mmCIF file of C-alpha atoms in Angstrom:
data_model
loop_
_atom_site.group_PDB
_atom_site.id
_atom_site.type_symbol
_atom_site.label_atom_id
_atom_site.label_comp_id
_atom_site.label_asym_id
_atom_site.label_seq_id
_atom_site.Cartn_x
_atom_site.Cartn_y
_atom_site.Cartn_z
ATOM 1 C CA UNK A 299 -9.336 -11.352 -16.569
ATOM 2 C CA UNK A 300 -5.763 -12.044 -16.496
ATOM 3 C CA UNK A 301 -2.726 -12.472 -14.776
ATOM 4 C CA UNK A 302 -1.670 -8.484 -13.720
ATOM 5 C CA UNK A 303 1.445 -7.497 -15.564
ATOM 6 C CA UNK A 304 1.148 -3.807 -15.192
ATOM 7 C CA UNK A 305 3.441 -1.885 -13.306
ATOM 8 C CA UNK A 306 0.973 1.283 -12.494
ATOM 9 C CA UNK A 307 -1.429 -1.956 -11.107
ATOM 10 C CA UNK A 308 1.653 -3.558 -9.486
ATOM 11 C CA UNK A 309 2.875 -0.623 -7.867
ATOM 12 C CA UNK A 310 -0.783 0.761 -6.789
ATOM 13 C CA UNK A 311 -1.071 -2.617 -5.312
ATOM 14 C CA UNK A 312 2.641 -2.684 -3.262
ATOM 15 C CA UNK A 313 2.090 0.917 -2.469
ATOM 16 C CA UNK A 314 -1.341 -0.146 -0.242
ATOM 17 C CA UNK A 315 0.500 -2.836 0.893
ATOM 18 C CA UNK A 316 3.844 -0.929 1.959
ATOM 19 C CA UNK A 317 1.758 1.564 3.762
ATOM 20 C CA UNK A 318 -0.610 -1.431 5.657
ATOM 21 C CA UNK A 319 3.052 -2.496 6.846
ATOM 22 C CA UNK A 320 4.107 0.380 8.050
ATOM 23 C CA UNK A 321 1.020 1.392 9.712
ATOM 24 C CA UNK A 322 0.403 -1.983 11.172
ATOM 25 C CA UNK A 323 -2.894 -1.860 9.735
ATOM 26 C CA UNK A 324 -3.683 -5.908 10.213
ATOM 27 C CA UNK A 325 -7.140 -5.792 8.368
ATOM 28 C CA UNK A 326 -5.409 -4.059 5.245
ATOM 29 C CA UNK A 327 -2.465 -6.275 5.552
ATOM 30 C CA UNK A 328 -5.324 -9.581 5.363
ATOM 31 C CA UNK A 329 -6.883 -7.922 2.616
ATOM 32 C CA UNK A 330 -3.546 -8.323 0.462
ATOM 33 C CA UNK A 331 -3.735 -12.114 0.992
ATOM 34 C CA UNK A 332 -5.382 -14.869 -1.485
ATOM 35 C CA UNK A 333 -6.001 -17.761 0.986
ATOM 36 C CA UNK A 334 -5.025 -20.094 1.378
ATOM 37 C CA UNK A 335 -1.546 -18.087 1.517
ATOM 38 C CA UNK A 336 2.393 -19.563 1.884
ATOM 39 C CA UNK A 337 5.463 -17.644 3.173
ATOM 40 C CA UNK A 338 9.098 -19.539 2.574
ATOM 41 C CA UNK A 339 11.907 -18.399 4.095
ATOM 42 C CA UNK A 340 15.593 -20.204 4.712
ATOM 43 C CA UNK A 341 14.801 -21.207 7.718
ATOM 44 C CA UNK A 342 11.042 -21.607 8.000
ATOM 45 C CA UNK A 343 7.593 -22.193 6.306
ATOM 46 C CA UNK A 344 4.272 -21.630 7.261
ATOM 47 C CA UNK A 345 0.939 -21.378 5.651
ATOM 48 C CA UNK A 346 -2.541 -19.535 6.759
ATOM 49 C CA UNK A 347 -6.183 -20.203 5.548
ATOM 50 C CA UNK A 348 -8.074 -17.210 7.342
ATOM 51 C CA UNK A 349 -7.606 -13.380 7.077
ATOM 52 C CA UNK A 350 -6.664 -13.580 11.054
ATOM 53 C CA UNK A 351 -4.200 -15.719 10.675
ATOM 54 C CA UNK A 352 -2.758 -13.587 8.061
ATOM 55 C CA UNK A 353 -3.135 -10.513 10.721
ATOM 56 C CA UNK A 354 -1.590 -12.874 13.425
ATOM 57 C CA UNK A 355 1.725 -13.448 11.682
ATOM 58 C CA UNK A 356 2.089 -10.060 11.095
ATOM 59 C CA UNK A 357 1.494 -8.614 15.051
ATOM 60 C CA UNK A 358 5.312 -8.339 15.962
ATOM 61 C CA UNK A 359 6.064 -6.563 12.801
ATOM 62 C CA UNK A 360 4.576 -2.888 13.401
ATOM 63 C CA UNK A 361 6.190 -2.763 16.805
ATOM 64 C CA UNK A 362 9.772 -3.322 14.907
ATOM 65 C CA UNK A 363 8.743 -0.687 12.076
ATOM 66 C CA UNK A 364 8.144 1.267 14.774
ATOM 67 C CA UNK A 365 11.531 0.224 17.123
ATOM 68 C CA UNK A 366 13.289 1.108 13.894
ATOM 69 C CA UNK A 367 11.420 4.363 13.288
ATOM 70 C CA UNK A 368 10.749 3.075 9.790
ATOM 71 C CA UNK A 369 7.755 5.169 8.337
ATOM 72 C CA UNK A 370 7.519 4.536 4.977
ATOM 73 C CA UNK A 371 7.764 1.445 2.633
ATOM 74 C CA UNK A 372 8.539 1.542 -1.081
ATOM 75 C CA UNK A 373 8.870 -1.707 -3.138
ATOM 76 C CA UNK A 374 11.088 -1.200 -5.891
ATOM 77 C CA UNK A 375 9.594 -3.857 -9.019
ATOM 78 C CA UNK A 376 12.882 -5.685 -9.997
ATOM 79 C CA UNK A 377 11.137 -8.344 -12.289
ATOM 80 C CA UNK A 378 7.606 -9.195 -13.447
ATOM 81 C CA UNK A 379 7.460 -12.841 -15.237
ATOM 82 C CA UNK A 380 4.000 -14.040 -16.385
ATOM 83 C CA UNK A 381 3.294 -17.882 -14.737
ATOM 84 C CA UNK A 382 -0.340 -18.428 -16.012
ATOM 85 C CA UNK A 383 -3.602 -16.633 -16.759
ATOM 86 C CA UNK A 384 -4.093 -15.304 -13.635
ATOM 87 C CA UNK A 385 -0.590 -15.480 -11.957
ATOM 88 C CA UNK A 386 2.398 -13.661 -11.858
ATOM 89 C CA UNK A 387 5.961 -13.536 -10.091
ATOM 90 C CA UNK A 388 7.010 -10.651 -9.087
ATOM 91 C CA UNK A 389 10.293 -9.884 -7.736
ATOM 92 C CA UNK A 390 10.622 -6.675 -5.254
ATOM 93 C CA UNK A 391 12.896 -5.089 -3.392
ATOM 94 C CA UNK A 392 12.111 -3.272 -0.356
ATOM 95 C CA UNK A 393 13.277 0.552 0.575
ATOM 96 C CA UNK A 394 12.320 2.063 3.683
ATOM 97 C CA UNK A 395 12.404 5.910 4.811
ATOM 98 C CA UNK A 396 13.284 6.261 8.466
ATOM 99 C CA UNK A 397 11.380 9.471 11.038
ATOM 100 C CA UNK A 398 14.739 11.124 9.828
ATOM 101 C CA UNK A 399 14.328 11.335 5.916
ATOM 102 C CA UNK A 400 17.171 8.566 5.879
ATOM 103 C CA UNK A 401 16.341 5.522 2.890
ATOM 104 C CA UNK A 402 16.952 2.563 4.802
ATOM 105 C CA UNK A 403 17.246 -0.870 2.904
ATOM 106 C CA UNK A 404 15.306 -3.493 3.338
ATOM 107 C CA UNK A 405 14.985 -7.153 2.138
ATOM 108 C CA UNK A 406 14.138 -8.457 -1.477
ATOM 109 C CA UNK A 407 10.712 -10.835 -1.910
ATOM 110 C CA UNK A 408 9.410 -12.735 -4.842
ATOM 111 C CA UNK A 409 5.995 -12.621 -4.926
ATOM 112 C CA UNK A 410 3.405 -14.839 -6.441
ATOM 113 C CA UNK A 411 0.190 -12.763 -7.102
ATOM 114 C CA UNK A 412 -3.416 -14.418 -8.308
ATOM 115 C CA UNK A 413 -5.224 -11.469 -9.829
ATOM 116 C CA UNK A 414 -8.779 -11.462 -8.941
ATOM 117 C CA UNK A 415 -12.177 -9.253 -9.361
ATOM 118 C CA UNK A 416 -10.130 -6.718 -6.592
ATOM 119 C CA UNK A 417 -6.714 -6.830 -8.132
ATOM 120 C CA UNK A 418 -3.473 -8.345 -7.348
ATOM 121 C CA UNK A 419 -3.776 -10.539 -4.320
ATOM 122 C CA UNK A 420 -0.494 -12.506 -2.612
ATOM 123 C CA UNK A 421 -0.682 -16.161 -2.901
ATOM 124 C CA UNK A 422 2.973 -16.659 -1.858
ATOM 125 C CA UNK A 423 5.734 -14.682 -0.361
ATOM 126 C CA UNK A 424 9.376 -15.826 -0.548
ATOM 127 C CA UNK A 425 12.048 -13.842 0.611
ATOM 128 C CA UNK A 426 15.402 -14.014 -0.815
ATOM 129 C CA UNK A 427 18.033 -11.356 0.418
#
C-alpha cells in the first residue's frame, strides 16, 4: 500500500466527503476520519479519538449548509505533495452550488490523508483561507 496520490482516488474520496457535508450525514462524515484526528485553525485547535466525537464537531454545520441553502460541495485539488508511504498533503479548495444553481465559494483546507485498506482517510484538517 501506499500513500494515495491519485487524483480519480482523491477526488472519489472528497466527492463522498463533500456530499456527507452537505447532507449532514454524521456517520459518513466519521467514516472520513483516521483517529485519532486534529483540526487547526487561526484561532483554535482541537483533537477527537472516537467516530462520535468526529460526528459531534460537525452537528452545527448541516444546519448552516442548510441556512445558506448550500446543496452541493465540490473540492477543487490545488496541490498533492507526497509526505511518507502512506501520507499525503493535499491542498483543496472548496466550491459550493447554492438551491439556486449559483457557485458559491468556500474556504481552502490542507489536508493530511493516511491511506488505509478503505482508502484515503483524514488525519488532519487545516484550514487556510
Amino acid at each position: 500500500m501506499n500513500a494515495s496520490t491519485d487524483l480519480d482516488t482523491l477526488a472519489d474520496f472528497f466527492d463522498r466527503y463533500g456530499v456527507a457535508l452537505t447532507s449532514g450525514d454524521l456517520p459518513a462524515i466519521a467514516g472520513c476520519y483516521a483517529l485519532p484526528g486534529l483540526v487547526v485553525a487561526d484561532t483554535y485547535s482541537f483533537s477527537f479519538t472516537t467516530a462520535a466525537a468526529v460526528a459531534l464537531s460537525f452537528v452545527g454545520a448541516a444546519p448552516d449548509y442548510q441556512d445558506r441553502e448550500l446543496v452541493a460541495a465540490h473540492a477543487r485539488i490545488e496541490d498533492v505533495q507526497p509526505v511518507s508511504a502512506l501520507l499525503t498533503m493535499v491542498a483543496v479548495e472548496w466550491e459550493f452550488l447554492d438551491s439556486r444553481g449559483q457557485s458559491v465559494p468556500g474556504e481552502r483546507y490542507r489536508y493530511l490523508l493516511r491511506t488505509s485498506d478503505e482508502g484515503p482517510l483524514i488525519c488532519t484538517v487545516v484550514r487556510t483561507g
